[in-house]
Every structure is written in C-alpha cells, then in structure tokens.
Tab-separated table of C-alpha atoms in Angstrom:
chain	number	residue	atom	x	y	z
A	391	UNK	CA	16.907	-35.699	97.149
A	392	UNK	CA	18.449	-33.753	94.380
A	393	UNK	CA	19.196	-35.245	90.903
A	394	UNK	CA	22.321	-34.619	88.897
A	395	UNK	CA	23.817	-35.583	85.669
A	396	UNK	CA	27.154	-36.268	84.839
A	397	UNK	CA	28.723	-38.650	82.602
A	398	UNK	CA	31.620	-40.430	83.700
A	399	UNK	CA	33.633	-40.535	80.946
A	400	UNK	CA	33.085	-36.813	79.899
A	401	UNK	CA	36.518	-35.634	79.200
A	402	UNK	CA	36.322	-32.678	81.517
A	403	UNK	CA	35.031	-34.831	84.442
A	404	UNK	CA	37.617	-37.414	83.902
A	405	UNK	CA	40.489	-34.715	84.374
A	406	UNK	CA	38.843	-33.141	87.421
A	407	UNK	CA	35.903	-34.863	89.086
A	408	UNK	CA	36.097	-32.670	92.220
A	409	UNK	CA	33.797	-29.513	91.096
A	410	UNK	CA	31.182	-32.190	90.542
A	411	UNK	CA	31.584	-33.793	94.104
A	412	UNK	CA	31.256	-30.258	95.496
A	413	UNK	CA	27.919	-30.065	93.987
A	414	UNK	CA	26.674	-33.050	95.138
A	415	UNK	CA	28.053	-32.319	98.861
A	416	UNK	CA	26.414	-28.956	98.935
A	417	UNK	CA	23.029	-30.986	97.982
A	418	UNK	CA	23.372	-33.087	100.979
A	419	UNK	CA	24.356	-35.884	102.401
A	420	UNK	CA	22.610	-38.118	99.531
A	421	UNK	CA	21.992	-37.235	95.895
A	422	UNK	CA	20.765	-39.060	93.096
A	423	UNK	CA	23.231	-39.490	90.168
A	424	UNK	CA	21.098	-40.087	86.969
A	425	UNK	CA	23.795	-41.694	84.977
A	426	UNK	CA	24.340	-44.382	87.743
A	427	UNK	CA	20.375	-44.614	88.341
A	428	UNK	CA	21.264	-44.716	92.255
A	429	UNK	CA	21.770	-42.330	95.112
A	430	UNK	CA	25.188	-41.124	96.273
A	431	UNK	CA	26.708	-40.630	99.483
A	432	UNK	CA	29.181	-37.831	99.138
A	433	UNK	CA	29.517	-36.541	102.354
A	434	UNK	CA	32.134	-37.685	104.781
A	435	UNK	CA	29.965	-38.769	107.557
A	436	UNK	CA	27.571	-40.209	105.052
A	437	UNK	CA	30.119	-42.445	103.407
A	438	UNK	CA	31.981	-43.456	106.418
A	439	UNK	CA	28.576	-44.415	108.205
A	440	UNK	CA	27.431	-46.547	105.062
A	441	UNK	CA	30.714	-48.480	104.942
A	442	UNK	CA	30.268	-49.401	108.501
A	443	UNK	CA	26.481	-50.112	108.502
A	444	UNK	CA	25.884	-53.951	108.431
A	445	UNK	CA	22.443	-53.405	106.794
A	446	UNK	CA	24.573	-52.615	103.566
A	447	UNK	CA	27.066	-55.025	102.049
A	448	UNK	CA	29.026	-55.841	98.635
A	449	UNK	CA	27.292	-58.846	97.779
A	450	UNK	CA	24.079	-58.897	95.535
A	451	UNK	CA	21.202	-60.375	97.510
A	452	UNK	CA	20.907	-63.970	95.748
A	453	UNK	CA	17.488	-63.625	94.518
A	454	UNK	CA	18.536	-60.544	92.493
A	455	UNK	CA	21.555	-61.671	91.144
A	456	UNK	CA	21.524	-61.500	87.220
A	457	UNK	CA	22.154	-64.061	85.306
A	458	UNK	CA	25.904	-64.260	83.892
A	459	UNK	CA	26.350	-64.107	80.057
A	460	UNK	CA	28.227	-67.132	78.669
A	461	UNK	CA	31.055	-64.943	77.586
A	462	UNK	CA	31.868	-63.518	80.987
A	463	UNK	CA	31.658	-67.173	82.652
A	464	UNK	CA	35.626	-67.243	83.349
A	465	UNK	CA	35.500	-63.639	84.880
A	466	UNK	CA	32.588	-64.301	87.136
A	467	UNK	CA	34.178	-67.847	88.196
A	468	UNK	CA	37.037	-65.862	89.914
A	469	UNK	CA	34.608	-63.183	91.225
A	470	UNK	CA	32.344	-65.897	92.632
A	471	UNK	CA	35.285	-66.561	95.379
A	472	UNK	CA	36.572	-62.918	95.897
A	473	UNK	CA	36.219	-61.637	99.474
A	474	UNK	CA	35.810	-58.074	97.916
A	475	UNK	CA	32.173	-59.299	96.687
A	476	UNK	CA	31.141	-61.367	99.476
A	477	UNK	CA	29.563	-61.072	102.864
A	478	UNK	CA	29.764	-63.052	106.261
A	479	UNK	CA	29.937	-66.079	107.005
A	480	UNK	CA	31.920	-66.707	103.550
A	481	UNK	CA	33.821	-63.086	103.930
A	482	UNK	CA	34.647	-63.624	107.515
A	483	UNK	CA	36.265	-67.071	106.727
A	484	UNK	CA	38.109	-66.004	103.654
A	485	UNK	CA	39.520	-62.859	105.093
A	486	UNK	CA	40.469	-64.688	108.479
A	487	UNK	CA	42.450	-66.996	106.608
A	488	UNK	CA	44.152	-64.613	104.352
A	489	UNK	CA	45.180	-62.332	107.145
A	490	UNK	CA	46.906	-65.454	108.865
A	491	UNK	CA	49.102	-65.463	105.849
A	492	UNK	CA	49.329	-61.842	104.821
A	493	UNK	CA	50.636	-60.911	108.308
A	494	UNK	CA	52.139	-57.534	109.249
A	495	UNK	CA	55.674	-59.268	109.950
A	496	UNK	CA	55.469	-60.676	106.358
A	497	UNK	CA	54.881	-57.150	105.069
A	498	UNK	CA	57.553	-55.594	107.084
A	499	UNK	CA	59.981	-58.205	105.918
A	500	UNK	CA	59.441	-56.590	102.318
A	501	UNK	CA	60.881	-53.500	103.229
A	502	UNK	CA	64.496	-54.151	101.981
A	503	UNK	CA	63.154	-55.643	98.734
A	504	UNK	CA	61.197	-52.368	98.108
A	505	UNK	CA	64.188	-49.974	99.023
A	506	UNK	CA	66.426	-51.786	96.777
A	507	UNK	CA	63.735	-52.278	93.973
A	508	UNK	CA	63.142	-48.158	94.293
A	509	UNK	CA	67.022	-47.541	93.735
A	510	UNK	CA	67.162	-50.156	91.098
A	511	UNK	CA	64.152	-48.254	88.995
A	512	UNK	CA	65.630	-44.946	89.751
A	513	UNK	CA	69.138	-45.952	88.428
A	514	UNK	CA	67.427	-46.936	85.315
A	515	UNK	CA	65.871	-43.421	84.603
A	516	UNK	CA	67.079	-41.569	81.341
A	517	UNK	CA	69.217	-38.526	82.458
A	518	UNK	CA	68.716	-36.474	79.222
A	519	UNK	CA	65.334	-36.895	78.031
A	520	UNK	CA	61.439	-36.796	79.144
A	521	UNK	CA	60.191	-40.027	80.378
A	522	UNK	CA	56.805	-41.587	81.468
A	523	UNK	CA	57.551	-42.173	85.427
A	524	UNK	CA	54.453	-44.105	85.311
A	525	UNK	CA	56.006	-47.059	83.192
A	526	UNK	CA	59.421	-46.430	84.652
A	527	UNK	CA	58.652	-46.466	88.150
A	528	UNK	CA	55.000	-46.325	89.430
A	529	UNK	CA	54.055	-49.410	87.663
A	530	UNK	CA	56.852	-51.846	88.040
A	531	UNK	CA	57.412	-51.500	91.759
A	532	UNK	CA	53.843	-52.536	93.076
A	533	UNK	CA	53.581	-55.301	90.664
A	534	UNK	CA	57.123	-56.695	91.207
A	535	UNK	CA	56.465	-56.374	95.130
A	536	UNK	CA	53.224	-58.598	94.553
A	537	UNK	CA	55.025	-61.201	92.544
A	538	UNK	CA	57.689	-61.669	95.029
A	539	UNK	CA	55.265	-61.962	97.686
A	540	UNK	CA	53.444	-64.565	96.060
A	541	UNK	CA	56.707	-66.225	95.088
A	542	UNK	CA	56.353	-65.576	91.282
A	543	UNK	CA	59.535	-64.835	89.371
A	544	UNK	CA	60.270	-61.031	88.589
A	545	UNK	CA	60.204	-62.059	84.727
A	546	UNK	CA	56.581	-62.834	84.973
A	547	UNK	CA	55.654	-59.407	86.314
A	548	UNK	CA	54.727	-57.854	82.866
A	549	UNK	CA	52.312	-60.737	82.095
A	550	UNK	CA	50.702	-60.282	85.524
A	551	UNK	CA	50.238	-56.655	84.669
A	552	UNK	CA	48.632	-57.413	81.522
A	553	UNK	CA	46.213	-60.039	83.091
A	554	UNK	CA	45.239	-57.459	85.798
A	555	UNK	CA	44.945	-54.411	83.768
A	556	UNK	CA	42.432	-56.407	81.477
A	557	UNK	CA	40.474	-57.774	84.530
A	558	UNK	CA	39.994	-54.126	86.339
A	559	UNK	CA	38.882	-52.648	83.164
A	560	UNK	CA	35.562	-54.366	84.096
A	561	UNK	CA	35.148	-51.925	86.887
A	562	UNK	CA	35.536	-48.912	84.429
A	563	UNK	CA	32.600	-46.821	83.009
A	564	UNK	CA	34.221	-46.786	79.622
A	565	UNK	CA	33.453	-50.777	79.724
A	566	UNK	CA	32.856	-52.189	76.367
A	567	UNK	CA	32.150	-55.929	74.794
A	568	UNK	CA	35.817	-55.937	73.864
A	569	UNK	CA	36.768	-55.104	77.432
A	570	UNK	CA	34.273	-57.963	78.511
A	571	UNK	CA	36.082	-60.217	75.976
A	572	UNK	CA	39.656	-59.380	77.265
A	573	UNK	CA	38.655	-59.612	80.734
A	574	UNK	CA	37.221	-63.112	80.547
A	575	UNK	CA	40.135	-64.246	78.796
A	576	UNK	CA	42.697	-62.762	81.173
A	577	UNK	CA	40.677	-64.305	84.017
A	578	UNK	CA	40.958	-67.946	82.204
A	579	UNK	CA	44.563	-67.599	81.504
A	580	UNK	CA	45.361	-65.957	84.695
A	581	UNK	CA	43.425	-68.831	86.956
A	582	UNK	CA	45.349	-71.405	84.903
A	583	UNK	CA	48.736	-70.067	85.363
A	584	UNK	CA	47.861	-69.877	89.171
A	585	UNK	CA	46.299	-73.356	89.508
A	586	UNK	CA	49.664	-74.862	87.958
A	587	UNK	CA	51.589	-72.679	90.419
A	588	UNK	CA	49.785	-73.718	93.435
A	589	UNK	CA	49.928	-77.191	92.590
A	590	UNK	CA	53.595	-76.966	92.361
A	591	UNK	CA	53.742	-75.355	95.777
A	592	UNK	CA	51.579	-78.148	97.462
A	593	UNK	CA	54.837	-80.406	96.674
A	594	UNK	CA	57.606	-77.781	96.737
A	595	UNK	CA	56.470	-75.359	99.448
A	596	UNK	CA	58.781	-72.090	99.597
A	597	UNK	CA	58.594	-69.147	101.866
A	598	UNK	CA	55.978	-67.182	99.984
A	599	UNK	CA	52.412	-66.120	100.316
A	600	UNK	CA	50.993	-68.898	98.111
A	601	UNK	CA	52.439	-71.613	100.467
A	602	UNK	CA	51.475	-70.079	103.592
A	603	UNK	CA	47.826	-69.823	101.903
A	604	UNK	CA	48.145	-73.306	101.391
A	605	UNK	CA	49.372	-74.236	104.813
A	606	UNK	CA	46.210	-72.168	106.123
A	607	UNK	CA	44.471	-74.296	104.070
A	608	UNK	CA	45.518	-77.456	105.590
A	609	UNK	CA	44.874	-76.397	109.019
A	610	UNK	CA	41.348	-76.931	110.105
A	611	UNK	CA	39.786	-74.289	108.015
A	612	UNK	CA	40.188	-74.682	104.340
A	613	UNK	CA	40.696	-72.679	101.436
A	614	UNK	CA	39.664	-74.519	98.104
A	615	UNK	CA	41.971	-74.355	95.168
A	616	UNK	CA	39.695	-71.765	93.477
A	617	UNK	CA	39.472	-69.720	96.585
A	618	UNK	CA	43.267	-69.822	96.430
A	619	UNK	CA	43.359	-68.596	93.015
A	620	UNK	CA	40.728	-65.616	93.555
A	621	UNK	CA	42.768	-64.591	96.736
A	622	UNK	CA	45.946	-64.357	94.616
A	623	UNK	CA	44.550	-62.548	91.750
A	624	UNK	CA	42.478	-60.200	94.148
A	625	UNK	CA	45.760	-59.243	96.067
A	626	UNK	CA	47.331	-58.424	92.682
A	627	UNK	CA	44.466	-56.717	91.021
A	628	UNK	CA	43.590	-54.524	94.100
A	629	UNK	CA	47.189	-54.227	95.250
A	630	UNK	CA	48.894	-53.018	92.427
A	631	UNK	CA	46.111	-50.720	90.754
A	632	UNK	CA	45.827	-48.497	93.951
A	633	UNK	CA	49.322	-48.114	94.476
A	634	UNK	CA	50.165	-47.258	90.993
A	635	UNK	CA	47.761	-44.818	90.909
A	636	UNK	CA	48.330	-43.456	94.171
A	637	UNK	CA	52.131	-43.228	93.305
A	638	UNK	CA	51.572	-41.387	90.168
A	639	UNK	CA	48.871	-39.016	91.716
A	640	UNK	CA	51.111	-38.429	94.423
A	641	UNK	CA	54.191	-37.511	92.462
A	642	UNK	CA	52.098	-35.244	90.118
A	643	UNK	CA	50.816	-33.532	93.344
A	644	UNK	CA	53.859	-33.218	95.187
A	645	UNK	CA	55.849	-31.509	91.988
A	646	UNK	CA	52.953	-29.374	91.385
A	647	UNK	CA	52.813	-27.822	94.951
A	648	UNK	CA	56.593	-27.945	95.318
A	649	UNK	CA	56.557	-30.341	98.229
A	650	UNK	CA	60.114	-31.213	99.412
A	651	UNK	CA	59.525	-32.975	102.564
A	652	UNK	CA	57.849	-36.351	102.374
A	653	UNK	CA	56.972	-38.094	105.683
A	654	UNK	CA	54.155	-40.280	106.742
A	655	UNK	CA	52.126	-37.384	106.901
A	656	UNK	CA	52.566	-36.484	103.383
A	657	UNK	CA	51.609	-40.009	102.517
A	658	UNK	CA	48.405	-39.406	104.034
A	659	UNK	CA	47.512	-36.215	102.652
A	660	UNK	CA	48.257	-37.803	99.024
A	661	UNK	CA	45.879	-40.553	99.837
A	662	UNK	CA	43.294	-38.252	101.015
A	663	UNK	CA	43.784	-35.624	98.339
A	664	UNK	CA	43.802	-37.508	95.335
A	665	UNK	CA	43.074	-41.396	95.945
A	666	UNK	CA	43.133	-44.030	93.311
A	667	UNK	CA	39.406	-45.372	93.843
A	668	UNK	CA	36.545	-42.843	93.875
A	669	UNK	CA	33.393	-44.901	94.084
A	670	UNK	CA	32.350	-48.141	95.573
A	671	UNK	CA	28.759	-49.535	95.591
A	672	UNK	CA	26.935	-51.248	98.276
A	673	UNK	CA	23.554	-53.443	98.414
A	674	UNK	CA	20.744	-52.770	101.040
A	675	UNK	CA	19.864	-56.085	102.953
A	676	UNK	CA	16.544	-54.805	104.404
A	677	UNK	CA	14.458	-51.810	104.204
A	678	UNK	CA	16.616	-48.796	105.541
A	679	UNK	CA	16.030	-45.243	106.120
A	680	UNK	CA	19.105	-43.343	106.400
A	681	UNK	CA	19.652	-39.425	105.796
A	682	UNK	CA	16.074	-38.966	104.497
A	683	UNK	CA	16.034	-41.938	101.860
A	684	UNK	CA	14.462	-45.239	102.145
A	685	UNK	CA	16.349	-47.887	100.620
A	686	UNK	CA	14.334	-51.224	99.896
A	687	UNK	CA	16.215	-54.818	99.872
A	688	UNK	CA	18.534	-54.710	96.770
A	689	UNK	CA	18.703	-51.059	96.171
A	690	UNK	CA	22.151	-49.848	95.330
A	691	UNK	CA	23.947	-46.823	96.742
A	692	UNK	CA	27.422	-45.298	95.487
A	693	UNK	CA	29.762	-44.380	98.297
A	694	UNK	CA	32.082	-41.577	96.875
A	695	UNK	CA	35.208	-42.286	98.559
A	696	UNK	CA	37.135	-39.085	97.008
A	697	UNK	CA	34.164	-36.580	97.558
A	698	UNK	CA	34.406	-37.720	101.450
A	699	UNK	CA	38.138	-36.955	101.333
A	700	UNK	CA	37.299	-33.483	100.120
A	701	UNK	CA	34.615	-32.704	102.631
A	702	UNK	CA	35.273	-29.281	104.062
A	703	UNK	CA	33.086	-30.147	107.229
A	704	UNK	CA	35.808	-32.899	107.822
A	705	UNK	CA	38.959	-31.178	106.691
A	706	UNK	CA	39.346	-27.458	106.812
A	707	UNK	CA	40.611	-26.081	103.219
A	708	UNK	CA	39.995	-29.533	101.779
A	709	UNK	CA	40.959	-28.660	98.194
A	710	UNK	CA	44.220	-27.512	99.551
A	711	UNK	CA	47.110	-29.897	99.686
A	712	UNK	CA	48.612	-29.629	103.139
A	713	UNK	CA	51.418	-31.997	104.420
A	714	UNK	CA	51.228	-30.516	107.860
A	715	UNK	CA	47.617	-31.006	108.629
A	716	UNK	CA	46.628	-33.522	111.194
A	717	UNK	CA	46.210	-37.179	110.132
A	718	UNK	CA	42.437	-37.745	110.047
A	719	UNK	CA	41.078	-41.273	109.001
A	720	UNK	CA	40.410	-41.073	105.303
A	721	UNK	CA	38.023	-43.090	103.100
A	722	UNK	CA	40.540	-43.914	100.628
A	723	UNK	CA	40.972	-47.736	101.874
A	724	UNK	CA	37.234	-48.196	102.441
A	725	UNK	CA	35.895	-49.076	105.845
A	726	UNK	CA	34.244	-51.614	108.098
A	727	UNK	CA	34.424	-55.299	107.182
A	728	UNK	CA	36.014	-54.374	103.660
A	729	UNK	CA	38.473	-52.524	104.459
A	730	UNK	CA	41.570	-52.979	102.286
A	731	UNK	CA	43.637	-55.906	103.585
A	732	UNK	CA	46.638	-54.440	101.517
A	733	UNK	CA	46.598	-51.161	103.116
A	734	UNK	CA	49.553	-51.544	105.175
A	735	UNK	CA	51.736	-53.033	102.313
A	736	UNK	CA	50.346	-49.875	100.030
A	737	UNK	CA	51.617	-47.538	102.520
A	738	UNK	CA	54.952	-49.068	103.041
A	739	UNK	CA	55.684	-48.658	99.486
A	740	UNK	CA	54.772	-45.186	99.471
A	741	UNK	CA	56.499	-44.472	102.709
A	742	UNK	CA	59.681	-46.006	101.019
A	743	UNK	CA	59.478	-45.017	97.331
A	744	UNK	CA	58.298	-41.521	97.594
A	745	UNK	CA	61.168	-40.437	100.249
A	746	UNK	CA	63.876	-42.144	98.054
A	747	UNK	CA	62.965	-40.587	94.942
A	748	UNK	CA	62.847	-36.976	96.286
A	749	UNK	CA	66.240	-37.631	97.935
A	750	UNK	CA	67.777	-39.469	94.305
A	751	UNK	CA	65.932	-36.679	91.971
A	752	UNK	CA	65.593	-33.364	93.937
A	753	UNK	CA	65.678	-31.630	90.612
A	754	UNK	CA	62.631	-33.702	89.070
A	755	UNK	CA	60.117	-31.794	86.985
A	756	UNK	CA	57.033	-32.223	85.091
A	757	UNK	CA	57.709	-32.154	81.257
A	758	UNK	CA	54.339	-31.999	79.870
A	759	UNK	CA	50.824	-31.312	81.341
A	760	UNK	CA	49.616	-34.589	83.117
A	761	UNK	CA	46.650	-36.209	81.660
A	762	UNK	CA	44.133	-38.736	83.946
A	763	UNK	CA	43.252	-41.928	82.015
A	764	UNK	CA	39.305	-42.416	81.221
A	765	UNK	CA	39.332	-45.317	83.892
A	766	UNK	CA	36.545	-44.014	86.556
A	767	UNK	CA	35.564	-45.096	89.207
A	768	UNK	CA	39.402	-45.322	89.120
A	769	UNK	CA	41.251	-41.982	89.183
A	770	UNK	CA	44.973	-42.424	87.628
A	771	UNK	CA	47.240	-41.053	85.222
A	772	UNK	CA	47.446	-42.014	81.805
A	773	UNK	CA	50.607	-40.722	81.628
A	774	UNK	CA	53.101	-38.601	83.541
A	775	UNK	CA	55.946	-37.054	81.594
A	776	UNK	CA	58.998	-35.965	83.910
A	777	UNK	CA	62.442	-34.869	83.191
A	778	UNK	CA	65.642	-34.897	85.428
A	779	UNK	CA	67.055	-31.246	85.247
C-alpha cells in the first residue's frame, strides 16, 4: 500500500483536494494517508463496497472506546444516542422510528413552503451591490425548512444555525480546544432548548416532526427523551450542513460553467461533482482482508466520498461537469445502513431552489473569486460573492 502525506488544512488542498485524490486513486483501491494514520478508500468500487460491508461500521468497538474528557461530556452525551454513530440493533430501532415520522409524504408536503421561501429570499437580494449568496440564500433556506419541519419558530433559525455550526466543527481537521469548548456549550444549550420543547409538545401536540416522533415513542417501540433530542439535533446538523454546502458549491459550479438548464440531472451532477462531505470513517469489527490489506478489529478506514465521485472508471471525464451525463449512483449521501435519511429533503430543496434562482436571476454572476472554507472533511465555501447585472 502506497503512503501519502497531505495536510487537510493546507490552503492549496482546502481550495482543491481533487489532485490529491487523483494520486490516491492512481495508487489503487486503498492507500495510506499519513496525516490521518489510516488507510483510505479512494476508488468508487472500494468506497461503494465498504459502505455496504457489514464487517465495518460507524460505532467504535466498545472495548476500544476512548475515555471522554470532562469538558466534552455534554457533546458526547448527545452523540451517545445518534443513529449516525450506532450500529444494529440500536441503529435499526432508531432509524425505523425516525422513518415512521420522517415520511416521503411529509417531505413532499414541504414543497410549497420551500418554493415560497426561495422567492422570499430572492426578493430580498440587493440589486446594485455585490452580496454573499451563502448568507442571503444558501444558509437560511435549509435551516428554516428544518426548523419548520421540527415545529420551531422561524425566528429561532439563527440560533439553531449557531448551535449547529459549533457542533459540526468537531468533525473538522482544524478543530482546537476552543472548538471543543464551543461545541460542548452548544450541545448543552441545544439539548436544554429541545428538552423544554419536547415537554411542551407532549401536552400540546402539533402537526410537526417532534410531535410525530413523540407519537412513535408511544406506540410500542419507544424513543427516550434523550433519543428524541439527539435525533432532532442530528436532523438539523446533518440536514442543514450538507444542503448549505451543496447549494453554494452548486451555484458556483453552475455560474463558472455557464450552465443555464437546471433539472434533476443537473442536481445529481452537482452532488457528484463537488459534494459537501468528503470523508466518512468506518471501524472494522473483525479481521477483514480486502483489496490486499488486512484490517484488525478496531482498525479504521477513511472512505473518500468525493474521490469516489471523480473516479474515471465510473464516470468518463470525471473532472468535467456535465449535466447531460446519465445519472449513476454517487456516494455523496453515503450508502448501506447509514445512507442519509435526509437525502430526499436535500434533493427536494435543491430541485426547487436552484431552478427558481436561475429563472429569477438570469444575469447572476460571480463578483469575486470564490473561497472554500478550512473545514475538511466538509467541503463548502467560506463565501460566494455574486452580483445581479
């Protein structure tokens, strides 16, 4: 297995990680990334296979779980109930209960609200000066949609966004002690807010996701209050983070390539070409030999989702943005047991917001060079300054 060194916080890598992924892919299905001290799956076939291999999973084997520092206890109290970090049987139970409440019908019913919200945000664009479309459009739409889905007032959306940003920073390569302290505080405050909100919904039910999650709790299989809190936090954190980055990356790519037809194929190509999440790790649960490497129980492997999406063996001219290419399953939403439960909502938001934006703002242009944020393993813009001509 070839070894590679590449700091994930290196400015050149942050702005364009794809040349590094090309080198990894050329080395084979697995390569060793020194900076993460683990093998990485870079090819589409390896990422696709390991995502679905039940010998690997997200949950740390219990005998290998590290001690949790006191200052991070509030953060990991939330993580302890996250279906993103669990395996069967707990994962099966949690995911099943969430899907009973987070139905395709409920998601489809959000279409008029997403449409109206998109028009509202576009109507507020300044007409005579450059502006950051991330803060004007890409950030507020997903977080307000999730807030409404949960039944939380729109005016809480900025606070939800602050809590969410603080918590997801824990997964970034640039994480520091200050990041950890902010994440722990956000987790505690977010949990306290949701606990009060859940208590209110128990006595004053509404037609919102929290009420439906409580109803699922009361029908045989139960969600505890802590599980309800974590599930709501996960839906917001994962849901808004991915969609914000995908909207921003997509708008950048569409403007840079001069694409003027936005349909479902274009949305899928946006997801493939520049996805919001680049890496997901898995733990081996037994001795596994795959692609010439033997993993022992507890060993980790990094699955490079974005690298898999640019694999030339899967997509001809993989570095070319082509909205006419046949839709082939990409890895942007993961796969297997942990396939993103919010994927249908994210796709719906993209399929509504982007065509309306292009229809209403046909002369939208980039006003200054886009800059990606130093947030790996996420990949999203720090800002995207645009102007209406």
